mmCIF file of C-alpha atoms in Angstrom:
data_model
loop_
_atom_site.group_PDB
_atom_site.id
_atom_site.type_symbol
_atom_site.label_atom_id
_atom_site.label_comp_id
_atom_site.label_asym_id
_atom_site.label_seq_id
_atom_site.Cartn_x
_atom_site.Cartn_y
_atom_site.Cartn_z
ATOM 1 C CA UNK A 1 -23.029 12.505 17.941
ATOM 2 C CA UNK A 2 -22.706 14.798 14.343
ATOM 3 C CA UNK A 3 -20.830 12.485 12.143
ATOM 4 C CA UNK A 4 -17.113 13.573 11.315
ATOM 5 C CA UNK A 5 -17.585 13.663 7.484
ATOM 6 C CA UNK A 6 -20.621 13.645 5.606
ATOM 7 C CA UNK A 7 -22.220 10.514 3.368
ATOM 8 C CA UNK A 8 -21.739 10.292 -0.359
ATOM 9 C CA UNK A 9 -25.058 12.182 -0.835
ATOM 10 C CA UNK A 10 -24.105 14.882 1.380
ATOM 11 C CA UNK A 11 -20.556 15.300 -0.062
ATOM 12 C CA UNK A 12 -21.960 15.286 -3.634
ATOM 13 C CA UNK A 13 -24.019 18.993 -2.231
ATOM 14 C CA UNK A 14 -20.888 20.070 -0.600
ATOM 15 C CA UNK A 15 -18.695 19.471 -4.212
ATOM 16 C CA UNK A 16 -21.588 21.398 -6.078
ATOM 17 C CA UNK A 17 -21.649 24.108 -4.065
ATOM 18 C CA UNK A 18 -18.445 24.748 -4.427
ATOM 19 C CA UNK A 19 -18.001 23.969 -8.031
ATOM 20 C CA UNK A 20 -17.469 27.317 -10.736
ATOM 21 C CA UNK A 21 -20.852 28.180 -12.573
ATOM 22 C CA UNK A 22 -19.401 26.462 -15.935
ATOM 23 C CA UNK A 23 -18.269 23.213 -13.613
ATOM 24 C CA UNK A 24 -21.700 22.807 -11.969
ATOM 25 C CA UNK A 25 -23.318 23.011 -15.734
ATOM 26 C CA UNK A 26 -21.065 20.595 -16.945
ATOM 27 C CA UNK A 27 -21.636 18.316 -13.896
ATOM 28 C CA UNK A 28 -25.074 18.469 -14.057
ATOM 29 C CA UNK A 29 -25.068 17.268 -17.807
ATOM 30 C CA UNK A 30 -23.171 14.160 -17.078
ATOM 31 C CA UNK A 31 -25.187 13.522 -14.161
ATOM 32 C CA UNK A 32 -28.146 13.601 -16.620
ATOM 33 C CA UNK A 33 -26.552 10.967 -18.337
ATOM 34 C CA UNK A 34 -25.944 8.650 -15.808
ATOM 35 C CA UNK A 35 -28.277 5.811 -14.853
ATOM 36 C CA UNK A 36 -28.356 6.427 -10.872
ATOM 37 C CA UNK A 37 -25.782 9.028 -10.412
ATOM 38 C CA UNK A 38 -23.621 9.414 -7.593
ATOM 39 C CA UNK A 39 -20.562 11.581 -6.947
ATOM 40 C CA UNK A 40 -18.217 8.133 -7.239
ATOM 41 C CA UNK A 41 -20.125 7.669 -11.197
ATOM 42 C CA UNK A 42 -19.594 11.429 -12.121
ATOM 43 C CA UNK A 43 -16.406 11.626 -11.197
ATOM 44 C CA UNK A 44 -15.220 8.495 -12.824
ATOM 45 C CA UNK A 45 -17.231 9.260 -15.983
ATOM 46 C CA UNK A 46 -15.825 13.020 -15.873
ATOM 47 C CA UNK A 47 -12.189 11.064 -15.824
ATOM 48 C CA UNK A 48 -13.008 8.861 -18.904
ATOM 49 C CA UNK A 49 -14.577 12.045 -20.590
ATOM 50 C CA UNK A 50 -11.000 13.562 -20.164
ATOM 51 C CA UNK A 51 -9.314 10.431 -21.350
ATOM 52 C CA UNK A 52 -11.137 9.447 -24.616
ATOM 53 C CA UNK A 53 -12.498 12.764 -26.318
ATOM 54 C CA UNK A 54 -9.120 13.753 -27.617
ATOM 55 C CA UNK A 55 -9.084 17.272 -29.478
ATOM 56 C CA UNK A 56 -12.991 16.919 -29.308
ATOM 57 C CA UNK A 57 -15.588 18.276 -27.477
ATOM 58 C CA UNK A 58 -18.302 17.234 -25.287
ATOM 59 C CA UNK A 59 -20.978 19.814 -23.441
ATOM 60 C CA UNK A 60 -18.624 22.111 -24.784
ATOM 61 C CA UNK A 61 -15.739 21.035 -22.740
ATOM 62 C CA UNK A 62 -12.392 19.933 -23.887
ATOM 63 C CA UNK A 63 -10.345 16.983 -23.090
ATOM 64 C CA UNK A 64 -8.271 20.088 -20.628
ATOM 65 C CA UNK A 65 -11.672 20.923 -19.199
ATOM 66 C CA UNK A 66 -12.488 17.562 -17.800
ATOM 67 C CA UNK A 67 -9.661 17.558 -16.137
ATOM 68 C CA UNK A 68 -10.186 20.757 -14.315
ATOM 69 C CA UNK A 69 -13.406 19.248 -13.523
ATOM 70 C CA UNK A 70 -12.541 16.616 -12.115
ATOM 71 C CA UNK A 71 -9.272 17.971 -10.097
ATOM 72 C CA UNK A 72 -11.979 20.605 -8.505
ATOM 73 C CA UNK A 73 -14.345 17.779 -7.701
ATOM 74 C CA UNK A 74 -11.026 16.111 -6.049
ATOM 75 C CA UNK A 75 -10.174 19.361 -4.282
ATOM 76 C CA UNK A 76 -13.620 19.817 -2.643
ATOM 77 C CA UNK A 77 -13.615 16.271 -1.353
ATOM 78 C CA UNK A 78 -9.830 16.242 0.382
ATOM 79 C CA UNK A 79 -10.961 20.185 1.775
ATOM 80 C CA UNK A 80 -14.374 18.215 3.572
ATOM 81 C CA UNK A 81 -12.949 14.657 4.737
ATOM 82 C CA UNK A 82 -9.629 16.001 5.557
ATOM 83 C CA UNK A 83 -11.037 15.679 9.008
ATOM 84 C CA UNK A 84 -8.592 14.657 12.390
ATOM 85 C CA UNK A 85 -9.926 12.618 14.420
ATOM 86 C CA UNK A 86 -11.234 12.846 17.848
ATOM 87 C CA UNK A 87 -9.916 11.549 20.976
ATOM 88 C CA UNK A 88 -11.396 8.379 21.807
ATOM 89 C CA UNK A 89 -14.138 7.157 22.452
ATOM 90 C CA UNK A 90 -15.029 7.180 18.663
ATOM 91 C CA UNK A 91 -16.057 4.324 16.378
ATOM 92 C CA UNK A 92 -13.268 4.277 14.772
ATOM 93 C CA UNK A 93 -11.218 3.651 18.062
ATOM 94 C CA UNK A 94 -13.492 1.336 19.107
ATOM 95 C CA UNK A 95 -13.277 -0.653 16.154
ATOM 96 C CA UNK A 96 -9.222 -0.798 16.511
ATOM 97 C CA UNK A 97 -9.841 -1.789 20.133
ATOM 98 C CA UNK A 98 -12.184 -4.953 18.911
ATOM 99 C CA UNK A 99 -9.401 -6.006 16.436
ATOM 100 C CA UNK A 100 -6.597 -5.531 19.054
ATOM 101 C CA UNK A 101 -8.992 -7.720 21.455
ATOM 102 C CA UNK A 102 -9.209 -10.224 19.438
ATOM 103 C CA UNK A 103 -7.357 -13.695 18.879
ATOM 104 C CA UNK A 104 -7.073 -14.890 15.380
ATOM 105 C CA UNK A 105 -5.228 -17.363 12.467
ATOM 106 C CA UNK A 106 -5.857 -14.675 9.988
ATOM 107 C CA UNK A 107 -5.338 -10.945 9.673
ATOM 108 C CA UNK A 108 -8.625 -8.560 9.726
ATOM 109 C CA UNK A 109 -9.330 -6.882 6.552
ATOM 110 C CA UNK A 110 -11.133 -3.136 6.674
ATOM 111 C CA UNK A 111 -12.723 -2.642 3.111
ATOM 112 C CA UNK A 112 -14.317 1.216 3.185
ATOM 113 C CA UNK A 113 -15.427 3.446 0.655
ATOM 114 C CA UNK A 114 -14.363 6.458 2.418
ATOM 115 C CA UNK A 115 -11.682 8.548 1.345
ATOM 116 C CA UNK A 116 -10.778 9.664 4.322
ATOM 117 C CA UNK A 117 -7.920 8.876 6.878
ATOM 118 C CA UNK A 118 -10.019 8.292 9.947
ATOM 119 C CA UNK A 119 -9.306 4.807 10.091
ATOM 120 C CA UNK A 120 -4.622 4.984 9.146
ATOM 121 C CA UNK A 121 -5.343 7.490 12.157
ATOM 122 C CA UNK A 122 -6.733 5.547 14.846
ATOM 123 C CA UNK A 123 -4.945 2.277 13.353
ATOM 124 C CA UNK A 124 -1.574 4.352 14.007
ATOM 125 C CA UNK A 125 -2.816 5.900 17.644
ATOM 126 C CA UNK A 126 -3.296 2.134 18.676
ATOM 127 C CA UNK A 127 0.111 1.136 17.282
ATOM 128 C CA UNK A 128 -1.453 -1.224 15.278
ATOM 129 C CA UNK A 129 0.096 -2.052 12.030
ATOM 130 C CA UNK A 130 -1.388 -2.282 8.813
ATOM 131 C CA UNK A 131 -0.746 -2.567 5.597
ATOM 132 C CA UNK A 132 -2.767 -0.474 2.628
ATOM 133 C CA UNK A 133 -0.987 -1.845 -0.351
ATOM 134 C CA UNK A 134 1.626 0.468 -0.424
ATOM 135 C CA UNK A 135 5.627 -0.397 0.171
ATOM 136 C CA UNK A 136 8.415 2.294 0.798
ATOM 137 C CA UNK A 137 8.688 5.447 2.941
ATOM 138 C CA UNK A 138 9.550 8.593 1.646
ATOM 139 C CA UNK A 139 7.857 8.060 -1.672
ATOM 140 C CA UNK A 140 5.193 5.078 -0.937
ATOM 141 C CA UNK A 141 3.920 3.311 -4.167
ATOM 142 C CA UNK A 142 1.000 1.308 -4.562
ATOM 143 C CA UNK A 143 1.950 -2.253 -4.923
ATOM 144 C CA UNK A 144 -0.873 -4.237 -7.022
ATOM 145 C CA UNK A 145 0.959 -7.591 -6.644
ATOM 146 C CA UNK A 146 0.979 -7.812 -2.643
ATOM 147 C CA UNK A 147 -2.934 -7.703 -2.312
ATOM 148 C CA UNK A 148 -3.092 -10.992 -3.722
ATOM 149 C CA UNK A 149 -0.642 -12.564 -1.271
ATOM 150 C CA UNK A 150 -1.597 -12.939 1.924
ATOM 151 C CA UNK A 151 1.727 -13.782 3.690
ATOM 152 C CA UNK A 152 1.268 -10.857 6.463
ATOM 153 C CA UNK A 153 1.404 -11.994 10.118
ATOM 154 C CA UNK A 154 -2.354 -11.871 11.383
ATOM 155 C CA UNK A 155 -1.687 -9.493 13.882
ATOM 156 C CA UNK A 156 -1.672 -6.811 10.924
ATOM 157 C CA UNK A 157 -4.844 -5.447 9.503
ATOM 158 C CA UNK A 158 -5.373 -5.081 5.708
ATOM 159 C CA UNK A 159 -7.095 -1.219 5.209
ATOM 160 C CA UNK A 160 -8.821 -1.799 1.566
ATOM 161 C CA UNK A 161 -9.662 2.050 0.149
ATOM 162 C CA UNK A 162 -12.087 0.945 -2.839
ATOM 163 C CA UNK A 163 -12.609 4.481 -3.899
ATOM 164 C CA UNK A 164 -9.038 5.867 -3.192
ATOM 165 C CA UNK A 165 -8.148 7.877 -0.465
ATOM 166 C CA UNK A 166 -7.524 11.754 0.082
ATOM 167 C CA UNK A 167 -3.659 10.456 1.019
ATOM 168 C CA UNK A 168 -2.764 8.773 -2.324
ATOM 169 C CA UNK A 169 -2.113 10.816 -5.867
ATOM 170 C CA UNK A 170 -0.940 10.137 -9.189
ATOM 171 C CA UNK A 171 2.962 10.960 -10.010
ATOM 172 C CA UNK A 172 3.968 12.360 -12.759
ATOM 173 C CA UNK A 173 4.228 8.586 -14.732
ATOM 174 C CA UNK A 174 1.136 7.741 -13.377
ATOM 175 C CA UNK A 175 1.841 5.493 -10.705
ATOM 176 C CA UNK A 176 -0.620 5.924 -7.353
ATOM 177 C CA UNK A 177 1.764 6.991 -4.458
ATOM 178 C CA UNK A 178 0.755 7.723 -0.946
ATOM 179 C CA UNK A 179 0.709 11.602 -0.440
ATOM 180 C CA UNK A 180 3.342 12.537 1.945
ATOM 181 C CA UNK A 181 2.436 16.397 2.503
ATOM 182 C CA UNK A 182 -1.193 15.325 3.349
ATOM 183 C CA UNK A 183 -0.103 12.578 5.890
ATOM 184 C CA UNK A 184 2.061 15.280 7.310
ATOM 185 C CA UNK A 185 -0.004 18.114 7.787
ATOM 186 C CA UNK A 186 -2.643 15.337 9.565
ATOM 187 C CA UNK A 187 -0.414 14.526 12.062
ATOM 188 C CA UNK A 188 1.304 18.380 12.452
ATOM 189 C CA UNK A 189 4.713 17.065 10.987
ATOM 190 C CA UNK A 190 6.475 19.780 8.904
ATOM 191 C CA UNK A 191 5.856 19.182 5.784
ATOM 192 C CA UNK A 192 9.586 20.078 4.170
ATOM 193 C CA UNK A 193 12.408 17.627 4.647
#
């Protein structure tokens, strides 16, 4: 079975390749400079780049720059793991079908360091709930606070995204919200109200 979306090594070629001449330079530099790069450590470093340098430069890219970087970088990734998923059987079903098999005191917790929406989809096709940290509907915002509690009935699994997901962005004060259009389109919902 071809897997749905590639691993971290194999998304880092895919972001490359589609990366502008000037962007792969640039990437390549701070790659250099980064003990045992990955895509995750460029693109974080890219970020900080873009915060801290100010009206400076670095490789010859401004503050402005960095951030075009690193929203192309974000672009390629949501365009390759963007990815419905199949019918089951998959692993990702099957997984959902252990946890719905399952007696237990305590909720299951799913920590993955995909940012894809494989597993909200086959959580959701098993009308299983879960909860991903985020409260509200039409505008969901990330709630820091309620990972700490664990007052959920166990019958609800806790979906951890340590690297972010394709389905959350920043608003325009900065707070992580969950990405309506994208959650949307994945299901085939129209995407205007």
């Amino acid at each position: 079975m071809d897997s749905l979306i590639p691993n971290i090594a194999g998304l880092e070629v895919l972001v490359i390749n589609k990366l502008s001449d000037n962007h792969k330079k640039v990437y390549g530099l701070i790659k250099d400079s980064i003990a045992n790069p990955n895509l995750e450590k460029i693109l974080s470093r890219t970020r900080m780049l873009a915060e801290v340098i100010g009206t400076s430069t670095i490789f010859d890219y401004t503050s402005t720059e960095f951030l075009d970087l690193s929203k192309s970088i974000c672009d390629v990734i949501r365009e390759v793991v963007n990815k419905d998923l199949p019918m089951p059987p998959n692993p990702y079903s099957e997984v959902v079908s252990w946890i719905n098999g399952i007696n237990r005191k305590y909720g299951v917790e799913i920590f993955t360091t995909n940012y894809d929406l494989l597993f909200e989809i086959a959580l959701e096709r098993a009308k299983t709930p879960y909860f991903d940290g985020f409260s509200g509907s039409k505008t969901a915002f990330f709630d820091p606070s309620s990972i700490s509690k664990n007052d959920l009935p166990p019958r609800w699994v806790r979906l951890w995204k340590l690297h972010g997901s394709i389905g959350w962005e920043s608003n325009d004060a900065g707070e992580v919200v969950r990405c309506t259009e994208l959650h949307k389109r994945q299901y085939g919902l129209p995407v205007a109200y």
